[in-house]
Amino acid sequence: MAYLTLTNINKIYPNGFHAVHDFNLEAEKGEFIVFVGPSGCGKSTTLRMIAGLEDISKGEFRINGELANQWGPREREIAMVFQSYALYPQMTVYDNLAFGLSLQGVDEDVIEERVKKTAKILGLTDYLDRLPRALSGGQRQRVAVGRSIIRKVGIFLMDEPLSNLDAKQRVTMRSEITQIHRETGATTIYVTHDQTEAMTMADRIVVMKAGYVQQIGTPREVYFNPKNVFVAGFIGEPPMNFVRSRLERGSISIDEQVLNLKPLLGDKAAAYDRKEIIFGFRPEHIVLGHQENAFHLTGIVELTEMLGDNANIYINIGDNKAILKVEPHDIPELDVELPFSIPYEFVYLFDAETENVIDLDRPKSVE
Ligand code: ATP
């Protein structure tokens, strides 16, 4: 196992494009870190710098405290799984799994033992004689993962390994990878644009946007205490609802419905007077009807989506759109007025200019 330290890491590509800005992270031994963010935000670039496949333009990268910027990929003792599985098409599953160990000159009987053990962990025992083309996407993915874990390295890097699988296979592989991580204990960095993968697999999540780290935290932290509008909107499904409004003497109006924010803003109400703020709440945190210690709003039901264990209600509050998550037996008729409450503890306020969260006087959701 290894620990990794990234200090002010930057990537400037030869064409001058600055893809990663001052990336700082300490990955502890055995930690499962997920880089998440929209396409082009610099996740893969950062991972490739860790792997030694891409030069680090500025900053320091350390493995177990030792400066590793100039180390080649092999010296870093890293295993990497790519989106394209990169299997050898002319080799059987057995040989694909064994190849890396053979190159290292490991004894044949040790290789056989490890191949069998790895195949067992990944449910590939019955497929060892097959060529990759005779496997399903999920099975190929398992071979790719197997080829990495068989080497027993301290650092495991994965770049969107599940993106070629269908939705069901993704869910299965998600839990399998988590389980393999538990068994191998390798420090893992996993890249995805899928926030559900990030939330379900990570010890800590690094949320990125346009080359900048937005927030690093546990799944609970980024969900309950997002630092800015971007993180709040990216983590959570359906995303957080946002309404922009101007604060006037401690209150905002949303389609002429006045919400007094003083209980949350306290002394800060004066500082934000006559400024635009963004009022945020998650679809799953609302309560239908009237509840104490909550803000009350009424919307017109535009669309409903029955999902089985819950339902999404799309509403209009004047010109503002919002989504509410409710129990299936609470699905309203279309076009009716739907009153709902947002408990104070689940309201987020953001400075509309900086888009940073405003610290509020309210019971903390996460301690
Ligand atoms: P995706 O999820 O689409 O893979 P990503 O977050 O992994 O996205 P990167 O592949 O790291 O994003 O790319 C970050 C930015 O760097 C993108 O804007 C990309 O166009 C740019 N980029 C990547 N490789 C190069 C290169 N060789 N030269 C110049 N720019 C590059």
Coordinates of N, CA and C in Angstrom, one line a residue, residues 91-279:
M91 N -4.9 -13.6 -27.2 CA -4.6 -14.4 -26.0 C -5.8 -14.8 -25.3
T92 N -5.8 -16.0 -24.6 CA -6.9 -16.4 -23.8 C -7.0 -15.5 -22.6
V93 N -8.1 -15.7 -21.9 CA -8.3 -15.0 -20.6 C -7.2 -15.3 -19.7
Y94 N -6.8 -16.6 -19.6 CA -5.7 -17.1 -18.7 C -4.4 -16.3 -19.1
D95 N -4.1 -16.3 -20.4 CA -2.9 -15.6 -20.8 C -2.9 -14.1 -20.6
N96 N -4.1 -13.5 -20.8 CA -4.2 -12.1 -20.5 C -3.9 -11.8 -19.1
L97 N -4.5 -12.7 -18.2 CA -4.2 -12.5 -16.7 C -2.8 -12.7 -16.4
A98 N -2.2 -13.7 -17.0 CA -0.8 -14.2 -16.6 C 0.3 -13.3 -17.2
F99 N 0.0 -12.5 -18.3 CA 1.0 -11.9 -19.1 C 1.9 -11.0 -18.2
G100 N 1.3 -10.1 -17.4 CA 2.1 -9.2 -16.7 C 3.1 -9.9 -15.7
L101 N 2.6 -11.0 -15.1 CA 3.5 -11.7 -14.2 C 4.6 -12.4 -14.9
S102 N 4.3 -13.0 -16.1 CA 5.3 -13.7 -16.9 C 6.4 -12.7 -17.3
L103 N 6.0 -11.5 -17.6 CA 7.0 -10.5 -18.0 C 8.0 -10.2 -16.8
Q104 N 7.4 -10.3 -15.6 CA 8.2 -10.0 -14.4 C 9.0 -11.2 -14.0
G105 N 8.9 -12.4 -14.8 CA 9.6 -13.6 -14.5 C 9.2 -14.4 -13.3
V106 N 7.9 -14.2 -13.0 CA 7.3 -15.0 -11.8 C 7.2 -16.4 -12.2
D107 N 7.5 -17.3 -11.3 CA 7.4 -18.8 -11.5 C 6.0 -19.2 -12.1
E108 N 6.0 -20.2 -13.0 CA 4.8 -20.6 -13.6 C 3.7 -21.1 -12.6
D109 N 4.2 -21.9 -11.6 CA 3.2 -22.4 -10.6 C 2.6 -21.3 -9.8
V110 N 3.4 -20.2 -9.5 CA 2.9 -19.1 -8.7 C 1.9 -18.4 -9.6
I111 N 2.2 -18.2 -10.9 CA 1.3 -17.5 -11.8 C 0.0 -18.3 -11.9
E112 N 0.1 -19.6 -12.0 CA -1.2 -20.4 -12.1 C -2.0 -20.2 -10.8
E113 N -1.4 -20.2 -9.7 CA -2.2 -20.1 -8.4 C -2.8 -18.7 -8.4
R114 N -2.1 -17.6 -8.8 CA -2.7 -16.3 -8.8 C -3.7 -16.1 -9.8
V115 N -3.5 -16.7 -11.0 CA -4.6 -16.6 -12.0 C -5.9 -17.2 -11.6
K116 N -5.7 -18.4 -11.0 CA -6.9 -19.1 -10.5 C -7.6 -18.3 -9.4
K117 N -6.8 -17.8 -8.5 CA -7.4 -17.0 -7.4 C -8.1 -15.8 -7.9
T118 N -7.5 -15.0 -8.8 CA -8.1 -13.8 -9.4 C -9.3 -14.2 -10.2
A119 N -9.3 -15.2 -11.0 CA -10.4 -15.6 -11.8 C -11.6 -16.0 -10.8
K120 N -11.3 -16.5 -9.7 CA -12.4 -16.9 -8.7 C -13.0 -15.6 -8.2
I121 N -12.2 -14.7 -7.8 CA -12.7 -13.4 -7.2 C -13.6 -12.8 -8.2
L122 N -13.3 -12.9 -9.5 CA -14.0 -12.1 -10.5 C -15.0 -12.9 -11.3
G123 N -15.2 -14.2 -10.9 CA -16.2 -15.0 -11.5 C -15.8 -15.4 -13.0
L124 N -14.5 -15.6 -13.2 CA -14.0 -15.9 -14.6 C -13.5 -17.3 -14.7
T125 N -13.7 -18.1 -13.7 CA -13.1 -19.5 -13.7 C -13.5 -20.3 -14.9
D126 N -14.7 -20.1 -15.3 CA -15.2 -20.9 -16.5 C -14.8 -20.4 -17.8
Y127 N -14.1 -19.2 -17.8 CA -13.8 -18.6 -19.1 C -12.3 -18.5 -19.4
L128 N -11.5 -19.2 -18.6 CA -10.1 -19.0 -18.7 C -9.5 -19.4 -20.1
D129 N -10.2 -20.3 -20.8 CA -9.7 -20.7 -22.1 C -10.2 -19.9 -23.3
R130 N -11.1 -19.0 -23.0 CA -11.7 -18.2 -24.1 C -10.9 -17.0 -24.5
L131 N -11.1 -16.6 -25.7 CA -10.5 -15.4 -26.2 C -11.4 -14.2 -25.9
P132 N -10.9 -13.0 -25.8 CA -11.7 -11.9 -25.4 C -12.9 -11.7 -26.3
R133 N -12.8 -12.0 -27.6 CA -13.9 -11.7 -28.5 C -15.1 -12.6 -28.1
A134 N -14.9 -13.7 -27.4 CA -16.0 -14.6 -27.0 C -16.5 -14.3 -25.6
L135 N -16.3 -13.0 -25.2 CA -16.8 -12.6 -23.8 C -17.7 -11.5 -24.0
S136 N -18.6 -11.3 -23.0 CA -19.5 -10.1 -23.0 C -18.7 -8.9 -22.5
G137 N -19.3 -7.7 -22.7 CA -18.6 -6.5 -22.2 C -18.2 -6.6 -20.7
G138 N -19.1 -7.1 -19.9 CA -18.9 -7.1 -18.5 C -17.7 -8.1 -18.2
Q139 N -17.7 -9.2 -18.9 CA -16.6 -10.2 -18.7 C -15.3 -9.7 -19.1
R140 N -15.3 -8.9 -20.2 CA -14.0 -8.3 -20.6 C -13.5 -7.3 -19.6
Q141 N -14.5 -6.6 -19.1 CA -14.1 -5.6 -18.1 C -13.5 -6.3 -16.8
R142 N -14.1 -7.4 -16.5 CA -13.5 -8.2 -15.4 C -12.1 -8.6 -15.6
V143 N -11.8 -9.1 -16.9 CA -10.5 -9.5 -17.2 C -9.5 -8.3 -17.0
A144 N -10.0 -7.1 -17.5 CA -9.1 -5.9 -17.4 C -8.8 -5.6 -16.0
V145 N -9.8 -5.7 -15.1 CA -9.6 -5.5 -13.7 C -8.7 -6.5 -13.1
G146 N -9.0 -7.8 -13.5 CA -8.2 -8.9 -13.0 C -6.7 -8.8 -13.4
R147 N -6.4 -8.3 -14.6 CA -5.0 -8.1 -15.0 C -4.3 -7.1 -14.1
S148 N -5.1 -6.2 -13.6 CA -4.4 -5.2 -12.7 C -4.3 -5.7 -11.3
I149 N -5.3 -6.3 -10.7 CA -5.2 -6.7 -9.3 C -4.2 -7.9 -9.1
I150 N -4.0 -8.7 -10.2 CA -3.2 -9.9 -10.1 C -1.7 -9.5 -9.7
R151 N -1.4 -8.2 -10.1 CA 0.0 -7.8 -9.9 C 0.3 -7.3 -8.5
K152 N -0.8 -7.2 -7.7 CA -0.6 -6.9 -6.3 C 0.2 -5.6 -6.1
V153 N -0.2 -4.5 -6.8 CA 0.5 -3.3 -6.7 C -0.1 -2.5 -5.5
G154 N 0.6 -1.4 -5.1 CA 0.1 -0.6 -4.0 C -0.9 0.5 -4.5
I155 N -0.9 0.8 -5.8 CA -1.7 1.9 -6.3 C -2.5 1.4 -7.5
F156 N -3.8 1.6 -7.5 CA -4.6 1.1 -8.5 C -5.4 2.3 -9.1
L157 N -5.2 2.5 -10.5 CA -5.8 3.7 -11.1 C -6.9 3.2 -12.1
M158 N -8.0 3.8 -12.1 CA -9.1 3.4 -13.0 C -9.7 4.6 -13.7
D159 N -9.7 4.6 -15.0 CA -10.3 5.7 -15.8 C -11.6 5.3 -16.5
E160 N -12.7 5.7 -15.9 CA -14.0 5.4 -16.4 C -14.2 3.9 -16.8
P161 N -13.9 3.0 -15.9 CA -13.8 1.6 -16.3 C -15.2 1.0 -16.6
L162 N -16.2 1.6 -16.2 CA -17.6 1.0 -16.4 C -18.4 1.6 -17.6
S163 N -17.7 2.6 -18.3 CA -18.6 3.3 -19.2 C -19.0 2.5 -20.4
N164 N -18.4 1.4 -20.7 CA -18.9 0.6 -21.9 C -19.9 -0.4 -21.5
L165 N -20.3 -0.5 -20.2 CA -21.2 -1.5 -19.8 C -22.7 -0.9 -19.7
D166 N -23.6 -1.9 -19.8 CA -25.0 -1.4 -19.7 C -25.3 -1.1 -18.2
A167 N -26.5 -0.5 -18.0 CA -26.8 0.1 -16.7 C -26.7 -1.0 -15.6
K168 N -27.2 -2.2 -15.9 CA -27.3 -3.3 -14.9 C -25.9 -3.8 -14.6
Q169 N -25.1 -4.0 -15.7 CA -23.7 -4.5 -15.4 C -22.9 -3.5 -14.6
R170 N -23.2 -2.2 -14.8 CA -22.5 -1.1 -14.1 C -22.7 -1.2 -12.6
V171 N -24.0 -1.5 -12.3 CA -24.3 -1.6 -10.8 C -23.6 -2.8 -10.2
T172 N -23.6 -3.9 -11.0 CA -22.9 -5.1 -10.4 C -21.4 -4.9 -10.3
M173 N -20.8 -4.3 -11.4 CA -19.4 -4.1 -11.3 C -19.0 -3.1 -10.2
R174 N -19.9 -2.1 -10.0 CA -19.6 -1.1 -9.0 C -19.3 -1.8 -7.7
S175 N -20.2 -2.7 -7.3 CA -20.1 -3.3 -6.0 C -18.9 -4.3 -6.0
E176 N -18.7 -4.9 -7.2 CA -17.5 -5.8 -7.2 C -16.2 -5.1 -7.1
I177 N -16.1 -4.0 -7.7 CA -14.8 -3.2 -7.6 C -14.7 -2.7 -6.1
T178 N -15.7 -2.3 -5.5 CA -15.6 -1.9 -4.1 C -15.2 -3.1 -3.2
Q179 N -15.7 -4.3 -3.5 CA -15.3 -5.5 -2.8 C -13.8 -5.9 -3.0
I180 N -13.4 -5.8 -4.3 CA -12.0 -6.1 -4.6 C -11.1 -5.1 -3.9
H181 N -11.5 -3.9 -3.8 CA -10.7 -2.9 -3.1 C -10.6 -3.2 -1.7
R182 N -11.7 -3.7 -1.1 CA -11.6 -4.1 0.3 C -10.7 -5.2 0.5
E183 N -10.7 -6.2 -0.5 CA -9.8 -7.3 -0.3 C -8.3 -7.0 -0.6
T184 N -8.0 -6.2 -1.6 CA -6.7 -5.9 -2.0 C -6.1 -4.8 -1.1
G185 N -6.9 -3.8 -0.7 CA -6.5 -2.7 0.1 C -5.6 -1.7 -0.6
A186 N -5.6 -1.8 -2.0 CA -4.7 -0.9 -2.7 C -5.3 0.5 -2.7
T187 N -4.4 1.5 -2.6 CA -4.8 2.9 -2.7 C -5.4 3.1 -4.1
T188 N -6.6 3.6 -4.2 CA -7.2 3.6 -5.5 C -7.7 5.0 -5.9
I189 N -7.4 5.3 -7.2 CA -7.9 6.6 -7.7 C -8.8 6.2 -8.9
Y190 N -10.0 6.6 -8.9 CA -11.0 6.2 -9.9 C -11.7 7.4 -10.5
V191 N -11.6 7.4 -11.8 CA -12.2 8.6 -12.6 C -13.5 8.3 -13.1
T192 N -14.5 9.2 -13.0 CA -15.8 9.0 -13.6 C -16.5 10.3 -13.8
H193 N -17.5 10.4 -14.7 CA -18.3 11.6 -14.7 C -19.6 11.3 -14.1
D194 N -19.8 10.1 -13.5 CA -21.1 9.7 -13.0 C -21.1 9.9 -11.4
Q195 N -21.9 10.8 -11.0 CA -21.9 11.1 -9.6 C -22.4 10.0 -8.7
T196 N -23.2 9.1 -9.3 CA -23.7 7.9 -8.5 C -22.5 7.0 -8.2
E197 N -21.7 6.8 -9.2 CA -20.5 5.9 -9.0 C -19.6 6.6 -7.9
A198 N -19.5 7.9 -8.0 CA -18.6 8.6 -7.0 C -19.2 8.4 -5.6
M199 N -20.5 8.7 -5.5 CA -21.2 8.6 -4.1 C -21.1 7.2 -3.5
T200 N -21.3 6.2 -4.4 CA -21.4 4.8 -3.8 C -20.0 4.2 -3.6
M201 N -19.0 4.6 -4.3 CA -17.7 3.9 -4.2 C -16.7 4.6 -3.3
A202 N -16.7 5.9 -3.3 CA -15.6 6.7 -2.7 C -15.5 6.7 -1.2
D203 N -14.3 6.7 -0.7 CA -14.1 7.2 0.7 C -14.1 8.7 0.6
R204 N -13.4 9.3 -0.4 CA -13.5 10.7 -0.6 C -13.6 11.0 -2.1
I205 N -14.3 12.1 -2.3 CA -14.6 12.5 -3.7 C -13.9 13.8 -4.0
V206 N -13.3 13.9 -5.2 CA -12.7 15.2 -5.6 C -13.6 15.7 -6.7
V207 N -14.3 16.8 -6.5 CA -15.2 17.3 -7.5 C -14.4 18.4 -8.3
M208 N -14.3 18.2 -9.7 CA -13.6 19.1 -10.5 C -14.5 19.8 -11.5
K209 N -14.0 21.0 -11.9 CA -14.7 21.7 -13.0 C -13.7 22.6 -13.7
A210 N -13.6 22.4 -15.0 CA -12.7 23.2 -15.9 C -11.3 23.4 -15.3
G211 N -10.7 22.2 -14.9 CA -9.3 22.2 -14.5 C -9.1 22.6 -13.0
Y212 N -10.2 23.0 -12.3 CA -10.0 23.4 -10.9 C -10.7 22.4 -10.0
V213 N -10.1 22.1 -8.9 CA -10.8 21.3 -7.8 C -11.8 22.2 -7.2
Q214 N -13.0 21.7 -7.1 CA -14.1 22.5 -6.4 C -14.2 22.2 -5.0
Q215 N -14.1 20.9 -4.7 CA -14.3 20.5 -3.3 C -13.7 19.0 -3.1
I216 N -13.1 18.8 -2.0 CA -12.7 17.4 -1.7 C -13.4 17.0 -0.4
G217 N -14.1 15.9 -0.4 CA -14.7 15.5 0.9 C -15.3 14.1 0.8
T218 N -15.8 13.6 1.9 CA -16.5 12.3 1.9 C -17.8 12.5 1.1
P219 N -18.5 11.4 0.7 CA -19.7 11.5 0.0 C -20.7 12.3 0.8
R220 N -20.8 12.1 2.1 CA -21.7 12.9 3.0 C -21.4 14.4 3.0
E221 N -20.1 14.7 3.1 CA -19.7 16.1 3.1 C -20.1 16.8 1.8
V222 N -19.8 16.2 0.7 CA -20.1 16.9 -0.6 C -21.6 17.0 -0.8
Y223 N -22.4 16.0 -0.3 CA -23.8 16.0 -0.4 C -24.5 17.0 0.6
F224 N -24.1 17.0 1.8 CA -24.7 17.8 2.8 C -24.1 19.2 2.9
N225 N -22.8 19.3 2.7 CA -22.2 20.6 2.8 C -21.4 21.0 1.6
P226 N -22.1 21.1 0.5 CA -21.4 21.6 -0.8 C -20.9 23.0 -0.6
K227 N -19.7 23.2 -1.2 CA -19.1 24.5 -1.0 C -19.6 25.6 -2.0
N228 N -20.1 25.1 -3.1 CA -20.6 26.1 -4.1 C -21.7 25.5 -4.9
V229 N -22.3 26.4 -5.8 CA -23.4 26.0 -6.6 C -23.1 24.8 -7.5
F230 N -21.9 24.8 -8.0 CA -21.5 23.7 -8.9 C -21.6 22.4 -8.2
V231 N -20.9 22.3 -7.1 CA -20.9 21.0 -6.3 C -22.3 20.6 -5.9
A232 N -23.1 21.6 -5.4 CA -24.5 21.3 -5.0 C -25.3 20.8 -6.2
G233 N -25.1 21.3 -7.4 CA -25.9 20.9 -8.5 C -25.4 19.6 -9.1
F234 N -24.1 19.3 -8.9 CA -23.5 18.1 -9.6 C -23.7 16.9 -8.8
I235 N -23.7 17.0 -7.5 CA -23.9 15.8 -6.6 C -25.4 15.8 -6.2
G236 N -26.0 14.6 -6.4 CA -27.4 14.5 -6.1 C -28.2 14.3 -7.4
E237 N -29.2 13.4 -7.3 CA -30.0 13.1 -8.5 C -31.5 12.9 -8.1
P238 N -32.5 13.6 -8.7 CA -32.3 14.8 -9.5 C -31.5 15.9 -8.8
P239 N -31.0 16.8 -9.6 CA -30.1 17.8 -8.9 C -30.8 18.8 -8.0
M240 N -30.0 19.5 -7.2 CA -30.6 20.5 -6.3 C -31.4 21.6 -7.1
N241 N -32.5 22.0 -6.6 CA -33.3 23.1 -7.2 C -32.6 24.5 -6.8
F242 N -32.5 25.4 -7.7 CA -32.0 26.7 -7.4 C -33.0 27.8 -7.8
V243 N -33.1 28.8 -7.0 CA -34.0 29.9 -7.4 C -33.2 31.2 -7.0
R244 N -33.0 32.1 -8.0 CA -32.3 33.3 -7.8 C -33.3 34.4 -7.4
S245 N -32.9 35.2 -6.4 CA -33.8 36.3 -5.9 C -33.0 37.3 -5.2
R246 N -33.5 38.5 -5.1 CA -32.8 39.6 -4.4 C -33.3 39.7 -3.0
L247 N -32.3 39.8 -2.1 CA -32.7 39.9 -0.7 C -33.1 41.3 -0.4
E248 N -34.3 41.5 0.2 CA -34.8 42.8 0.6 C -35.2 42.7 2.1
R249 N -34.4 43.4 2.9 CA -34.7 43.4 4.4 C -34.9 42.0 4.9
G250 N -34.0 41.1 4.5 CA -34.0 39.8 5.1 C -34.9 38.8 4.4
S251 N -35.6 39.3 3.4 CA -36.6 38.3 2.7 C -36.4 38.3 1.2
I252 N -36.8 37.2 0.6 CA -36.8 37.1 -0.8 C -38.2 36.8 -1.2
S253 N -38.6 37.1 -2.5 CA -39.9 36.7 -3.0 C -39.6 35.8 -4.2
I254 N -40.4 34.7 -4.2 CA -40.3 33.8 -5.3 C -41.8 33.8 -5.8
D255 N -42.0 34.3 -7.0 CA -43.3 34.5 -7.6 C -44.3 35.0 -6.5
E256 N -43.9 36.1 -5.9 CA -44.7 36.8 -4.9 C -44.9 36.1 -3.6
Q257 N -44.3 34.9 -3.5 CA -44.4 34.2 -2.2 C -43.1 34.7 -1.4
V258 N -43.4 35.3 -0.2 CA -42.3 35.9 0.5 C -41.7 34.9 1.5
L259 N -40.4 34.7 1.5 CA -39.7 33.9 2.4 C -38.8 34.7 3.3
N260 N -39.0 34.7 4.6 CA -38.1 35.4 5.5 C -36.9 34.6 5.8
L261 N -35.7 35.0 5.4 CA -34.5 34.2 5.5 C -33.8 34.6 6.8
K262 N -34.3 35.5 7.6 CA -33.5 36.0 8.8 C -33.2 34.9 9.7
P263 N -34.2 33.9 9.9 CA -33.8 32.8 10.9 C -32.5 32.1 10.5
L264 N -32.2 32.1 9.2 CA -31.0 31.4 8.7 C -29.8 32.3 8.6
L265 N -30.1 33.5 8.1 CA -29.0 34.4 7.8 C -28.5 35.1 9.1
G266 N -29.4 35.3 10.0 CA -28.9 36.0 11.3 C -28.3 37.4 10.9
D267 N -27.1 37.6 11.5 CA -26.4 38.9 11.2 C -26.1 39.1 9.8
K268 N -26.0 38.1 9.0 CA -25.5 38.2 7.6 C -26.6 38.9 6.7
A269 N -27.8 38.9 7.2 CA -28.9 39.5 6.4 C -28.5 40.9 6.0
A270 N -27.9 41.7 6.8 CA -27.6 43.1 6.5 C -26.5 43.1 5.4
A271 N -25.5 42.2 5.5 CA -24.5 42.2 4.5 C -25.0 41.9 3.1
Y272 N -26.0 41.1 3.0 CA -26.5 40.7 1.7 C -27.8 41.5 1.3
D273 N -28.1 42.6 2.0 CA -29.3 43.3 1.7 C -29.2 43.9 0.3
R274 N -30.2 43.8 -0.5 CA -30.3 44.2 -1.9 C -29.3 43.5 -2.8
K275 N -28.8 42.4 -2.4 CA -27.9 41.6 -3.3 C -28.7 40.3 -3.7
E276 N -28.3 39.9 -4.9 CA -28.9 38.6 -5.4 C -28.3 37.5 -4.6
I277 N -29.2 36.5 -4.2 CA -28.7 35.3 -3.7 C -29.4 34.1 -4.4
I278 N -28.8 33.0 -4.2 CA -29.4 31.8 -4.8 C -29.9 30.9 -3.7
F279 N -31.2 30.6 -3.7 CA -31.9 29.8 -2.7 C -31.9 28.3 -3.3

